[in-house]
GROMACS .gro file of C-alpha atoms in nm:
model
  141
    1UNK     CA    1  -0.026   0.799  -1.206
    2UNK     CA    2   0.173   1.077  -1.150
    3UNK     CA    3   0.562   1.178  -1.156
    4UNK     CA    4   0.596   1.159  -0.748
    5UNK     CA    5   0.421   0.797  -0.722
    6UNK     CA    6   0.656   0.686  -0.932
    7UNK     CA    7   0.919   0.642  -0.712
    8UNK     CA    8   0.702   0.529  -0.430
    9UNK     CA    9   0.611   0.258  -0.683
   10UNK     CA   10   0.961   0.166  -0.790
   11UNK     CA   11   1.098   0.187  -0.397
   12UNK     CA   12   0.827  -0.051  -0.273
   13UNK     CA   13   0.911  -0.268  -0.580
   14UNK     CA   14   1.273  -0.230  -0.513
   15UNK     CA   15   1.180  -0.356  -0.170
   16UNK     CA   16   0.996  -0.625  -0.255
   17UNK     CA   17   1.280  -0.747  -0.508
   18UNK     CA   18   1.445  -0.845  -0.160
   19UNK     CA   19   1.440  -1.188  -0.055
   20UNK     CA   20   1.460  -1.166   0.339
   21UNK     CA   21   1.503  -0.792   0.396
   22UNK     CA   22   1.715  -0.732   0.771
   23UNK     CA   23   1.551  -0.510   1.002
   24UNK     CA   24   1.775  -0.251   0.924
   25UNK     CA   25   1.695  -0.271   0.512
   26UNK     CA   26   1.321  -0.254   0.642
   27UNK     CA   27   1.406   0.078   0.852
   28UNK     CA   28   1.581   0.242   0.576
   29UNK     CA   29   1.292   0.120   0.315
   30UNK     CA   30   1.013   0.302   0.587
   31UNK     CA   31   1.234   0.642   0.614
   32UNK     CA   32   1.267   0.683   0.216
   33UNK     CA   33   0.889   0.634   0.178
   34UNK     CA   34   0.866   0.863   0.458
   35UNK     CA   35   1.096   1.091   0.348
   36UNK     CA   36   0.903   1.043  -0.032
   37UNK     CA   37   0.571   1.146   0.128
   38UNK     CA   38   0.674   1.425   0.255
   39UNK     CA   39   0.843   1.594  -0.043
   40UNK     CA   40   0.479   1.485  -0.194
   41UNK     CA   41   0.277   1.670   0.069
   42UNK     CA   42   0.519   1.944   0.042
   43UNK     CA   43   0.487   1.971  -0.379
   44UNK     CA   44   0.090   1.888  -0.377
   45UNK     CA   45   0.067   2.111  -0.011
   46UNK     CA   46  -0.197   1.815   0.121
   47UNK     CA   47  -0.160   1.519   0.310
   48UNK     CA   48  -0.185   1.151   0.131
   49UNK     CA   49  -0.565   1.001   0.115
   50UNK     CA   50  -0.711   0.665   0.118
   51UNK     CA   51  -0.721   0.760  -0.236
   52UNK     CA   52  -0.369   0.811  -0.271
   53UNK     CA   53  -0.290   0.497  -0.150
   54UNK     CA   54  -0.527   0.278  -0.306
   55UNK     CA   55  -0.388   0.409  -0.635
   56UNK     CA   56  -0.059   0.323  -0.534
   57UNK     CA   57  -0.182  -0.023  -0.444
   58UNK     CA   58  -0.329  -0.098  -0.755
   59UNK     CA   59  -0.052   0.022  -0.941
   60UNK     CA   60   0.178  -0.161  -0.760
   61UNK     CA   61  -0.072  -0.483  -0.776
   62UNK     CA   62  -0.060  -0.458  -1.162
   63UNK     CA   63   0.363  -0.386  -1.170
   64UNK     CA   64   0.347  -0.715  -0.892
   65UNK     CA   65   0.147  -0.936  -1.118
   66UNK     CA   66   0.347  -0.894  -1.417
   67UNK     CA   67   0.608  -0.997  -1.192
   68UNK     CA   68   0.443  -1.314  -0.967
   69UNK     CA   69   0.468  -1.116  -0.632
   70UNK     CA   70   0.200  -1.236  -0.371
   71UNK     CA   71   0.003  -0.981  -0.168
   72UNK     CA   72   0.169  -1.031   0.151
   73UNK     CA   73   0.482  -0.860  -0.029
   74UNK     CA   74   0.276  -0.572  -0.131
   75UNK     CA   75   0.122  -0.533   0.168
   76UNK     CA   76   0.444  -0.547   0.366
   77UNK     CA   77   0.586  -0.278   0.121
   78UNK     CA   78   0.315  -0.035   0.088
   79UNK     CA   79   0.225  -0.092   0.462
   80UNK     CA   80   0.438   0.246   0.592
   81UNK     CA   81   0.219   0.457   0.305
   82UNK     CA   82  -0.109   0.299   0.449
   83UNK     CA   83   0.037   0.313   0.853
   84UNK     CA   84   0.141   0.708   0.771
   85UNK     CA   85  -0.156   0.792   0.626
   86UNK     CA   86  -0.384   0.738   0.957
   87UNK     CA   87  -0.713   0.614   0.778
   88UNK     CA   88  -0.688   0.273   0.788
   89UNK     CA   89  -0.841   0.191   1.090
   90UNK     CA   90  -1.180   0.249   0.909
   91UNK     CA   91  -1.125  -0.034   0.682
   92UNK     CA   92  -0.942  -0.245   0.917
   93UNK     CA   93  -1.244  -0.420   1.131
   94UNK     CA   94  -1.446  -0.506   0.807
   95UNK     CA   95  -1.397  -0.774   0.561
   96UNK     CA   96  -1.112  -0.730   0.327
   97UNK     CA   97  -1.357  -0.764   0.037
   98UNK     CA   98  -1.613  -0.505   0.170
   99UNK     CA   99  -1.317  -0.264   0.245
  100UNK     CA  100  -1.221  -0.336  -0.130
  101UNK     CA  101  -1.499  -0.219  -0.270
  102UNK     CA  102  -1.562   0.041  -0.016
  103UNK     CA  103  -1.241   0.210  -0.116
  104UNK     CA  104  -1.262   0.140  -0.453
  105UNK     CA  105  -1.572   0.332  -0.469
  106UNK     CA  106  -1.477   0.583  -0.268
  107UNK     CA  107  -1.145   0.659  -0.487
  108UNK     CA  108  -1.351   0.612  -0.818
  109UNK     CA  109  -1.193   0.352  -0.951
  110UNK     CA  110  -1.401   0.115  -1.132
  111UNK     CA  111  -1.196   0.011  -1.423
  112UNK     CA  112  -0.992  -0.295  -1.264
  113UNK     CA  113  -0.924  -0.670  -1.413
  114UNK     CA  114  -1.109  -0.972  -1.206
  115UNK     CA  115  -0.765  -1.080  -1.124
  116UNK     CA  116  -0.621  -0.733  -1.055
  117UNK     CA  117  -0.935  -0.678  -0.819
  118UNK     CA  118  -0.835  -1.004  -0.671
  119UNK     CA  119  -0.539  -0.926  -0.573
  120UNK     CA  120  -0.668  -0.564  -0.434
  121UNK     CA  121  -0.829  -0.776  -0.168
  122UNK     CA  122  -0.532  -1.038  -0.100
  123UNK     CA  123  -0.371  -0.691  -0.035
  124UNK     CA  124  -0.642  -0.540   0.171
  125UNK     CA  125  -0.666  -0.882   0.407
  126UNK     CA  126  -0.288  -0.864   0.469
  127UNK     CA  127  -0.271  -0.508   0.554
  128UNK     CA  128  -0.520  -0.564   0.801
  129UNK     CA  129  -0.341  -0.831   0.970
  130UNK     CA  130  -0.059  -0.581   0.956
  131UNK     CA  131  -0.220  -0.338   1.121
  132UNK     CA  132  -0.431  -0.523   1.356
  133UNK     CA  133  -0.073  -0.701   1.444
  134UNK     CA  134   0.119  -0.354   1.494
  135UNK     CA  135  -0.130  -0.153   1.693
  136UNK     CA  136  -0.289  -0.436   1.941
  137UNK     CA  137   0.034  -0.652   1.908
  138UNK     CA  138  -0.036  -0.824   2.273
  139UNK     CA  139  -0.373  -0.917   2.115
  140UNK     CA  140  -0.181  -1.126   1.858
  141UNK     CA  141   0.127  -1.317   1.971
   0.00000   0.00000   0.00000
């Protein structure tokens, strides 16, 4: 993984590190992954892919395992990458396992541990609540 996912890595793990983030911890967390992306876009001149992102995940998924975070966390921290990046409705209305492997297949990554892959779609599953939650949030409460 590359020198700019780095410190999308290490801010989403920073994040995570957080007990019971506020509100306003959570805003400043989404505006310096924001702000991250963009200075990415602007060095790489593209926008971020699925394949971007699912990169990120599994990084993050291996960092979080060595550590004993749960996919909710994850998902909660990598959600504004995945929200920003305006694909994820695809994957959002299948099952988290099929979108696994669609996206895993799809980014070319075949090279993942049973319990890294696991957690991949723990991940997936809670982003989709996430984002079924956030954009029909009538639907949901």
């Amino acid at each position: 993984m590359h020198f700019p996912y780095q410190k999308l890595i290490q801010a989403a793990l920073d994040f995570m590190a957080i007990d019971s983030p506020s509100a306003a911890r959570y805003i400043t967390y989404v505006r310096a992954i924001q702000s991250q992306i963009g200075i990415i876009q602007g060095i790489e001149n593209r926008s971020l892919t699925a394949k971007d992102w699912i990169s990120i995940a599994i990084e993050l998924g291996r960092r979080a395992l060595e550590r004993d975070i749960g996919a909710k966390r994850i998902a909660e921290s990598i959600y504004p990458l995945v929200d920003g990046s305006g694909q994820f409705s695809t994957y959002a209305g299948i099952s988290a396992s099929a979108a696994t492997n669609l996206l895993l297949i799809w980014s070319g990554t075949f090279s993942l541990r049973p319990e890294e892959k696991a957690l991949l779609v723990d991940v997936i599953a809670e982003l989709q609540k996430l984002y079924i939650t956030r954009t029909n949030p009538i639907a949901h409460s």
